[in-house]
XYZ file of N, CA and C in Angstrom:
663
model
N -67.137 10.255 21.006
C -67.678 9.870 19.718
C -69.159 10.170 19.680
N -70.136 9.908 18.666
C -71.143 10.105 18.489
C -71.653 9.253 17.387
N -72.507 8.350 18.316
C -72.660 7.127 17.184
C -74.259 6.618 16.556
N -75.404 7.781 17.719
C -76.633 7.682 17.698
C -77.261 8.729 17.985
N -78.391 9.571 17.218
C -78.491 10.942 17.791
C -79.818 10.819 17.727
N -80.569 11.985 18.123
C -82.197 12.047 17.687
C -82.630 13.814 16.778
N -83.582 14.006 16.150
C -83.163 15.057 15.414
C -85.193 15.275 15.540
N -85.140 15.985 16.263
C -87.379 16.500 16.340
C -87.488 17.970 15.527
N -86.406 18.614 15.067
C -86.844 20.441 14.212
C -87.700 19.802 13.521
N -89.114 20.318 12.988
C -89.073 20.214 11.724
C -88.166 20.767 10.571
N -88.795 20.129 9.112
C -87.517 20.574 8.589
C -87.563 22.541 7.733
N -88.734 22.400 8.095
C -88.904 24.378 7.924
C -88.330 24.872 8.633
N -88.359 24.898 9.877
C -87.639 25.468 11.522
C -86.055 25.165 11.263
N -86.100 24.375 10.501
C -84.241 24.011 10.479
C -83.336 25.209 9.275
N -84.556 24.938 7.984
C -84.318 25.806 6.717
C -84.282 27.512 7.407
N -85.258 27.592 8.036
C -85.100 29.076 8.847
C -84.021 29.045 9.391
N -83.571 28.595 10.732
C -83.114 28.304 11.868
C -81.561 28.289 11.167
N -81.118 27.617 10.276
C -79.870 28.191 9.204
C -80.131 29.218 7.984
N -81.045 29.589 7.423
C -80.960 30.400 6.454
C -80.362 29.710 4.745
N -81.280 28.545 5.120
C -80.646 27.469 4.260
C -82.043 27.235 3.284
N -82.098 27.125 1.838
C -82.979 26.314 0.715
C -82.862 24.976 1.413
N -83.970 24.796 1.431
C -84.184 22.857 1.733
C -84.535 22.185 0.740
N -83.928 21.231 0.882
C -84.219 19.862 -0.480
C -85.548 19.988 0.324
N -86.214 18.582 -1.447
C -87.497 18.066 -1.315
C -87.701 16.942 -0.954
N -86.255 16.500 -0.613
C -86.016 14.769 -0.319
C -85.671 14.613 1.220
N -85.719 15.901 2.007
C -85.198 15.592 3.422
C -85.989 14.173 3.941
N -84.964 13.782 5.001
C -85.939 12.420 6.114
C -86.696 13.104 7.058
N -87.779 12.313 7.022
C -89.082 12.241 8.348
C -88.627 13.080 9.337
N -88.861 13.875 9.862
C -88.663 14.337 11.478
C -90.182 14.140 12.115
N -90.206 13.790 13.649
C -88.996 13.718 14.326
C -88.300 12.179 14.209
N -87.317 12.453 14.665
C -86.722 10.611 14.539
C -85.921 10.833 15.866
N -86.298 9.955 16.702
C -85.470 10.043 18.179
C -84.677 9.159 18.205
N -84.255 7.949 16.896
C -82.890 7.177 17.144
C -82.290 7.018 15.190
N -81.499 8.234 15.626
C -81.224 8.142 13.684
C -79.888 7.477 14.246
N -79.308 6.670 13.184
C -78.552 5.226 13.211
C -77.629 5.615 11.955
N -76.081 5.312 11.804
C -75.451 5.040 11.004
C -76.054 4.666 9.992
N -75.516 4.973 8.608
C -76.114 4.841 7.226
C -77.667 6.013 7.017
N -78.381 5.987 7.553
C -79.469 7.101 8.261
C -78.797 8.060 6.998
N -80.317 8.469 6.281
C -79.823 9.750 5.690
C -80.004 11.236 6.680
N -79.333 11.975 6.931
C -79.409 13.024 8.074
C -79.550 14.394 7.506
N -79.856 15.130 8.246
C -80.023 16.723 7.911
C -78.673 17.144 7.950
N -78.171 17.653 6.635
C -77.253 18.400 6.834
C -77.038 19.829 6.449
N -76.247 20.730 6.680
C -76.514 22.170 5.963
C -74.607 22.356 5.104
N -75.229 22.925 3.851
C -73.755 23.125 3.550
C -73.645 24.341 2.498
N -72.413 25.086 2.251
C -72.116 26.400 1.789
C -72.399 26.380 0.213
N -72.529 27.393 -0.716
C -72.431 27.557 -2.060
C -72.341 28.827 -2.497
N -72.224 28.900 -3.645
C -72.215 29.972 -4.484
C -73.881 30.249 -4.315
N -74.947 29.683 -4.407
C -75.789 30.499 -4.362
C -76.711 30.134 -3.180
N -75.645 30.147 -1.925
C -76.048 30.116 -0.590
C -75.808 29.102 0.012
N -76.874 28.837 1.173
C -76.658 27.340 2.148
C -77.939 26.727 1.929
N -77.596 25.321 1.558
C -78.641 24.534 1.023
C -78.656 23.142 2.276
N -80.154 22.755 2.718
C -80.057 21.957 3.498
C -80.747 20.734 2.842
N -79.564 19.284 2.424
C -79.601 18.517 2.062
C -79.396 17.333 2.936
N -79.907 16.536 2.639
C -79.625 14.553 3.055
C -78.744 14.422 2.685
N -78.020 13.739 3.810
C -76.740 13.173 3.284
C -76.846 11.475 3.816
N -75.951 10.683 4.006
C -76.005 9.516 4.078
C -74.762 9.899 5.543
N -75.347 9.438 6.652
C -74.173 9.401 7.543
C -73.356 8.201 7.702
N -71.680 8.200 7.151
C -71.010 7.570 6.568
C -70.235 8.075 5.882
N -69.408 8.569 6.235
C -68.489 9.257 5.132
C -67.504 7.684 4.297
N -67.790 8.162 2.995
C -66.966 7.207 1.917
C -66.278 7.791 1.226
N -65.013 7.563 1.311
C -63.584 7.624 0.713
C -64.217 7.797 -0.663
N -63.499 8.182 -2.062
C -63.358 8.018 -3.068
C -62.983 7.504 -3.152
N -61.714 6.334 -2.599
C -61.471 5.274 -3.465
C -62.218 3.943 -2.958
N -62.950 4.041 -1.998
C -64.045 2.823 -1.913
C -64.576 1.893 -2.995
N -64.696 1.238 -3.404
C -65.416 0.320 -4.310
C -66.614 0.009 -4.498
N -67.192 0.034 -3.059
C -68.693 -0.672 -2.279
C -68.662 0.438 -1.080
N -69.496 0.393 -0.518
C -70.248 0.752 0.367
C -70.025 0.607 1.953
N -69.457 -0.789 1.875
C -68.743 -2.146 2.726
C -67.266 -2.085 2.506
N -66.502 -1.413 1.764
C -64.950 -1.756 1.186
C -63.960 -1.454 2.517
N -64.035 -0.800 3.196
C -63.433 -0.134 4.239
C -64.417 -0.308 5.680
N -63.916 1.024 6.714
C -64.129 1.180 8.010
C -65.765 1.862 7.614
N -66.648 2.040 8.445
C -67.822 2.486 8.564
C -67.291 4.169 9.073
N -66.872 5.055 8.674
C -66.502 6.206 9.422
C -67.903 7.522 9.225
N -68.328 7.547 10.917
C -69.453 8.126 10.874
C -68.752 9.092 11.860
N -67.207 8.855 12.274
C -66.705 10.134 13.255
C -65.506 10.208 12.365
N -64.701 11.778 12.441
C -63.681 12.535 12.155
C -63.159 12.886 13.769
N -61.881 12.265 13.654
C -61.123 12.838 14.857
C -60.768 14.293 14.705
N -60.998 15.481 15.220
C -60.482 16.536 15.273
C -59.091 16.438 15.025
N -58.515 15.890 16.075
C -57.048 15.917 16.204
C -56.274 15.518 14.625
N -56.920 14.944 14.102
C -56.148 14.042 12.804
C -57.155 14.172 11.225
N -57.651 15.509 11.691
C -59.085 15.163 10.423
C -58.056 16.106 9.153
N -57.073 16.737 9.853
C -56.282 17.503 8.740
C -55.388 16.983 7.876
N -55.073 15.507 8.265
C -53.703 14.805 8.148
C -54.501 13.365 7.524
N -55.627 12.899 7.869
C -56.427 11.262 7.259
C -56.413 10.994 6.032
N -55.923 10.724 5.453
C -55.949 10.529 3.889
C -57.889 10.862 3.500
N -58.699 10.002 4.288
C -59.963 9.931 4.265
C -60.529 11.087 3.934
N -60.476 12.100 5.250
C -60.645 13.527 5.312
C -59.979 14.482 5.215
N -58.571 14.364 4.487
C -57.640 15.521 4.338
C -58.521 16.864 3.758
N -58.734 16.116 2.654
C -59.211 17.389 1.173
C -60.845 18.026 1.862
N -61.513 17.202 2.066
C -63.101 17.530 3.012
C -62.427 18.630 4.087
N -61.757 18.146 4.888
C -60.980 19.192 6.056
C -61.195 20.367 5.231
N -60.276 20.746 4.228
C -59.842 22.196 3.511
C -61.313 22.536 2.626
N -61.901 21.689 2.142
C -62.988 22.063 1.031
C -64.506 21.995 1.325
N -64.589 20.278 2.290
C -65.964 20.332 1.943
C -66.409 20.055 3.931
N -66.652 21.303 3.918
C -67.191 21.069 5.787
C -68.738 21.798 6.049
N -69.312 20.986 6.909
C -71.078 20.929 6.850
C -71.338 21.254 8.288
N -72.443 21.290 8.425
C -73.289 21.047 10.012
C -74.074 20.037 9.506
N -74.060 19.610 10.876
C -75.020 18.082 10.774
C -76.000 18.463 11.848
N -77.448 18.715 11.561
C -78.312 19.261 12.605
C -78.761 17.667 13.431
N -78.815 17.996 14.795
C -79.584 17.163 16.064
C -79.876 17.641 17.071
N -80.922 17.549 17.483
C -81.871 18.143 18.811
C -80.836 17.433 20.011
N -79.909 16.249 19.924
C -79.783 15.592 21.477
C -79.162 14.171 20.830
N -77.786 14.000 21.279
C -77.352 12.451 20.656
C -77.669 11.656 22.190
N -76.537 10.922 22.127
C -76.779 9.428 23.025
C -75.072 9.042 23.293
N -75.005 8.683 24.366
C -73.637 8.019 24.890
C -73.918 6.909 25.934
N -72.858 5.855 26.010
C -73.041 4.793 26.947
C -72.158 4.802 27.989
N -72.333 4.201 29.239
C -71.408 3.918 30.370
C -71.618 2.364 30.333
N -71.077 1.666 31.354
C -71.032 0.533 31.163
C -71.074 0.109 33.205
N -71.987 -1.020 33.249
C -71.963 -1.258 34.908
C -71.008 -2.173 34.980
N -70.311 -2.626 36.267
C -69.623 -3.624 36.538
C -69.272 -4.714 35.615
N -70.989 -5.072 35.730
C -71.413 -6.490 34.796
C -71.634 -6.380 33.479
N -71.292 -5.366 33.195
C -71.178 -5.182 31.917
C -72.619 -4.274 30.936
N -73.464 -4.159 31.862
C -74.676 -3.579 30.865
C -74.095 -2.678 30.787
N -74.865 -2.382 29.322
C -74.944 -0.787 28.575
C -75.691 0.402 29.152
N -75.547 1.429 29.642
C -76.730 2.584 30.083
C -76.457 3.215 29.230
N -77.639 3.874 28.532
C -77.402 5.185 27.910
C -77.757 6.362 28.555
N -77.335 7.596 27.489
C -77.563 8.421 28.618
C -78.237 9.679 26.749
N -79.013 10.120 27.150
C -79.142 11.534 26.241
C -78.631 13.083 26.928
N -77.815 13.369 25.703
C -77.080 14.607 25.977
C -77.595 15.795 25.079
N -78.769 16.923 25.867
C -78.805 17.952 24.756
C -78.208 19.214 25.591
N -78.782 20.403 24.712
C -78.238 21.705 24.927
C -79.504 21.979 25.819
N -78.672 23.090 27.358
C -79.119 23.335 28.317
C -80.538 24.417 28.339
N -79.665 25.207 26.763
C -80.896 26.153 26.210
C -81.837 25.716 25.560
N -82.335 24.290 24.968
C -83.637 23.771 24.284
C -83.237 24.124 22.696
N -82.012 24.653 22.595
C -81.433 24.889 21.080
C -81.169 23.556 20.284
N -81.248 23.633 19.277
C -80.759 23.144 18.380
C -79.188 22.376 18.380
N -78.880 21.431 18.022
C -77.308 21.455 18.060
C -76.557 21.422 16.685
N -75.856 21.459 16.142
C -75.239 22.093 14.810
C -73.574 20.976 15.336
N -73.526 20.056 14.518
C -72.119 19.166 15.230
C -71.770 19.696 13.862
N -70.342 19.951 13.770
C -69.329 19.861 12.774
C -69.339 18.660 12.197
N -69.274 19.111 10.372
C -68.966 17.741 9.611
C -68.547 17.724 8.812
N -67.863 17.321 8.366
C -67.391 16.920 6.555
C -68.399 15.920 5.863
N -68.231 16.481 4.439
C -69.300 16.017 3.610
C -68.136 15.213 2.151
N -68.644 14.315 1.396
C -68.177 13.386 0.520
C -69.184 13.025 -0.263
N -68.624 13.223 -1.668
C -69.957 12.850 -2.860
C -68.674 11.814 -3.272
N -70.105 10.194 -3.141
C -69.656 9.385 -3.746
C -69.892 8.151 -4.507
N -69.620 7.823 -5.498
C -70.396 6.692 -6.506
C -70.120 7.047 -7.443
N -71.160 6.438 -8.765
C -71.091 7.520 -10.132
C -72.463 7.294 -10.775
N -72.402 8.035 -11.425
C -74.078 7.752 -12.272
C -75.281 8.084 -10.765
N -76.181 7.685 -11.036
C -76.945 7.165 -10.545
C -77.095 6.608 -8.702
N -75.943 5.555 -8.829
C -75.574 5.812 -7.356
C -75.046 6.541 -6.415
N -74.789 8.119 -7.598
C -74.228 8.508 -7.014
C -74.716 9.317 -5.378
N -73.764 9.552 -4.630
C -74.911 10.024 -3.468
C -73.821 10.920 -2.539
N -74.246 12.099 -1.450
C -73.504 12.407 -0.518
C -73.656 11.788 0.545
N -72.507 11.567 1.301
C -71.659 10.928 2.632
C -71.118 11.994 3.855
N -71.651 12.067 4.836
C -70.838 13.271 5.773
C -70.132 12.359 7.290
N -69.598 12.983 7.687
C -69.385 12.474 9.445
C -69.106 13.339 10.256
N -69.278 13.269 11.656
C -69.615 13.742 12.885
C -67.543 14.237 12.607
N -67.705 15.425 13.033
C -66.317 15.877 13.661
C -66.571 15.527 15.411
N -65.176 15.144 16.091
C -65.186 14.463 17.340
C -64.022 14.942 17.878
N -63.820 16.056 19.286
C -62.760 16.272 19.951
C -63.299 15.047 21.110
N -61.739 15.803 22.217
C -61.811 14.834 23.365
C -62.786 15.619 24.408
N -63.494 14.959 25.329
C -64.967 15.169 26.039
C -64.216 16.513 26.920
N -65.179 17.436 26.918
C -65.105 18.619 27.947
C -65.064 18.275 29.371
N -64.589 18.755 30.476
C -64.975 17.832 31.675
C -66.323 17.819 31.967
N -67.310 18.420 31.969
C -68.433 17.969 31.974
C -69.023 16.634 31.384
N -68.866 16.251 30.246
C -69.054 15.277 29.299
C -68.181 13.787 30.090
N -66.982 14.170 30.029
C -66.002 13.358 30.231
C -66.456 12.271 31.439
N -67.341 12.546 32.205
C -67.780 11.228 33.034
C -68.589 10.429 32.515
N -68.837 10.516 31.256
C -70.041 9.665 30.432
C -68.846 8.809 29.465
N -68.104 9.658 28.996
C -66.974 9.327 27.587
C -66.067 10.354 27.379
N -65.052 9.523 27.080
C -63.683 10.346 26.058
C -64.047 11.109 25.325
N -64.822 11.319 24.603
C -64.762 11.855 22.923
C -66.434 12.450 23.268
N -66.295 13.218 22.229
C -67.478 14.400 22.268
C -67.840 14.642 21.220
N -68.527 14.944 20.382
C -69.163 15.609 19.265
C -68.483 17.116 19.526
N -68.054 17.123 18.175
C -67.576 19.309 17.907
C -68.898 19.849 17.841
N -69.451 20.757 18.618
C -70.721 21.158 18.407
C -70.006 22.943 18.816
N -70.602 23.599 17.536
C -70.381 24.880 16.986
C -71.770 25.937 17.507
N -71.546 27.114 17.538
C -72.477 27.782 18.384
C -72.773 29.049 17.366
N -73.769 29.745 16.647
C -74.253 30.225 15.701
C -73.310 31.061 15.014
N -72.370 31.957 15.808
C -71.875 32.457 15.486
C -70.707 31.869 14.501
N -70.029 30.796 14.941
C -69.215 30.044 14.453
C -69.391 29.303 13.187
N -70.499 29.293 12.676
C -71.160 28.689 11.560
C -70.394 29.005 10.339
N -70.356 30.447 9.885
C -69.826 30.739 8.470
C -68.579 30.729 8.548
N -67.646 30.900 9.522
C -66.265 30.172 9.466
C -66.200 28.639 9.163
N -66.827 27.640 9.705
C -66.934 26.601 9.685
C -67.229 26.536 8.255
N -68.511 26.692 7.548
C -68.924 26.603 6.419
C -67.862 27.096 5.496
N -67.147 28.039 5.699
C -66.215 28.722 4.129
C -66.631 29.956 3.969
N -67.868 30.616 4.516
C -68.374 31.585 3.968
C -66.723 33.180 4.338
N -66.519 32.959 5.440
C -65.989 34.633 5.940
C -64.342 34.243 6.094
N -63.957 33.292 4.800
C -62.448 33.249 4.911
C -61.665 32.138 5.432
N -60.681 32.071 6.169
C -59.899 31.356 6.633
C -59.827 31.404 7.908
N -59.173 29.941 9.359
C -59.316 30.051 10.457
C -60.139 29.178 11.342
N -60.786 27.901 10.390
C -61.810 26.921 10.707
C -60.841 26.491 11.650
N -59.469 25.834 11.523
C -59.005 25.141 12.488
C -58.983 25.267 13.534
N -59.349 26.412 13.932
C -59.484 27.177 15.419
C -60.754 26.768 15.932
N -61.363 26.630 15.349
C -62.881 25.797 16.511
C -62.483 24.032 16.811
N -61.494 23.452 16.185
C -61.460 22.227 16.455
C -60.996 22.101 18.097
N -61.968 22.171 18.945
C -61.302 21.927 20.227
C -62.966 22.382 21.187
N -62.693 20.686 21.938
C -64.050 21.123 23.070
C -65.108 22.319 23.342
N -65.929 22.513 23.369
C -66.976 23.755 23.186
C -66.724 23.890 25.001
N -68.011 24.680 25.214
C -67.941 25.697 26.818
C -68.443 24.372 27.554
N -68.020 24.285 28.766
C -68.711 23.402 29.947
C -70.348 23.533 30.297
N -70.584 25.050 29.728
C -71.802 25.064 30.348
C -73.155 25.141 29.667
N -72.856 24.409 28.363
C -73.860 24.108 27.115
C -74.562 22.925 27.004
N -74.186 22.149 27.530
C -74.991 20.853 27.327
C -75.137 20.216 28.967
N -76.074 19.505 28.912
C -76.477 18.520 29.989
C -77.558 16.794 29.662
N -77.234 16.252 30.653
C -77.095 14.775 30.453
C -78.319 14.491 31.480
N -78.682 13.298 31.177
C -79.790 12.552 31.881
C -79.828 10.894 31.277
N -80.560 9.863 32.267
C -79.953 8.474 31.841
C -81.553 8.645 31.163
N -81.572 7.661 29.987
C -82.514 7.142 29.445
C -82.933 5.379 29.356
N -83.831 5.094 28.958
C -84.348 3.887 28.955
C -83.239 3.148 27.887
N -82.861 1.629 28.284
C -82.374 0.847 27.631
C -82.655 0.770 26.500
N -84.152 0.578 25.890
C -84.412 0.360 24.641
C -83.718 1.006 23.795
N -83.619 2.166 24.001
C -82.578 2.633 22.729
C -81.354 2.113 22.458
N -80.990 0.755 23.106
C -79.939 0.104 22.905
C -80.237 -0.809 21.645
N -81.228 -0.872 21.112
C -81.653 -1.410 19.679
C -81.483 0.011 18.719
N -81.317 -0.354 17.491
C -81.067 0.441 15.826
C -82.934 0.429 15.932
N -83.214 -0.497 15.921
C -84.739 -0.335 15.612
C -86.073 0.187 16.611
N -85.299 0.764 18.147
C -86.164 1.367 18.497
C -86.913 2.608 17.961
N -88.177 3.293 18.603
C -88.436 4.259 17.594
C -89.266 5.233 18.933
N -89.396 6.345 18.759
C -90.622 7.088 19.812
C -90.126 8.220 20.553
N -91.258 8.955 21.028
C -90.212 9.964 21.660
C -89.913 9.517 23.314
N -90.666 8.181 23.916
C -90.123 7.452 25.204
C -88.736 7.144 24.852
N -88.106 7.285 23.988
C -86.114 7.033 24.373
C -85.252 8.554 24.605
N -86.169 9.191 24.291
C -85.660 10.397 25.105
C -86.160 11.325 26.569
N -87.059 10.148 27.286
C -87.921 10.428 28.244
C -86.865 9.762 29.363
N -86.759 10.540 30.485
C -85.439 10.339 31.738
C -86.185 9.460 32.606
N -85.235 8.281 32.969
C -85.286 7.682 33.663
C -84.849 7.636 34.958
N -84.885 7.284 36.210
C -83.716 7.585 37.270
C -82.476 6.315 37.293
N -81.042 7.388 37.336
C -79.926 6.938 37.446
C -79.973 5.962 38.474
């Protein structure tokens, strides 16, 4: 899963870095603990290109009521994102990148503490997680909603956690997006072993309200 990430591009380097128009409303970078509800960088397809917009991380159903009516869904199971009532139609229509420099995963000691750990890419790249996107409200409230696509952990990963973030590699982008046809379903499945790497970080980031770039500074295991 992927439930806390950190995101340092600026947001020019990102608009380049996809070939994307950027809103005027993007969030602050850098942010080293963006949190559920968090409006996030996202990039998504159109008729007159790829536009990189805020979204609200949270994907909300259309038939929600509130905000609160249901589950908090900030992950899409790969395995079931074709079949969820939630994400059926998003699956076929509306699929995004969700840009982050490096998320966060926990282990757990004996006694129960939390460790975290930060996981980025080995190359200092960018990471691009698969997402589905959801416009929802009306009027005024209205707003977009995306979530993290999530296979099961690569073995590399897999000694930290089960579940992994889908993280897509440049090439893979305009399939993902819609742009070059049909065949997205074919990236739903673990990326290469030898793309990402892990290091333990400081507890504090076990708070929503920590902030700095010390929660992504390595601690010893």
């Amino acid at each position: 899963m992927c439930g806390r990430f950190a995101i340092t591009l600026p947001n020019d380097a990102m608009a380049q870095l996809f070939s994307a128009r950027p809103a005027n409303t993007l969030p602050a970078v850098p942010n080293f603990n963006v949190c559920p509800t968090n409006q996030v960088h996202v990039v998504r397809a159109g008729d007159s290109g790829r536009r990189l917009n805020p979204l609200r991380w949270g994907f909300l159903p259309h038939w929600y009521k509130s905000e609160t009516a249901g589950p908090l869904l900030i992950n899409a199971r790969a395995e079931t994102l074709a079949d969820k009532p939630a994400f059926r139609a998003a699956c076929r229509e509306r699929r995004c990148l969700i840009v982050a420099t490096g998320f966060y995963e926990w282990t757990k000691t004996e006694q129960g503490a939390r460790l975290p750990w930060y996981i980025h890419r080995k190359d200092g790249a960018p990471i691009a997680f698969a997402g589905v996107w959801q416009d929802w409200g009306k009027d005024d409230a209205r707003q977009g909603t995306c979530a993290i696509v999530t296979t099961a952990a690569n073995r590399n990963l897999s000694v930290i956690h089960h579940r992994m973030p889908l993280i897509l590699e440049p090439d893979e982008w305009p399939l993902w997006l819609g742009e070059v046809g049909r065949g997205a379903a074919r990236l739903l499945q673990p990326g290469a072993e030898d793309v990402l790497e892990f290091y333990r970080v400081d507890p504090a980031v076990n708070s929503n309200r920590a902030s700095g770039s010390n929660l992504i500074e390595p601690v010893p295991a």
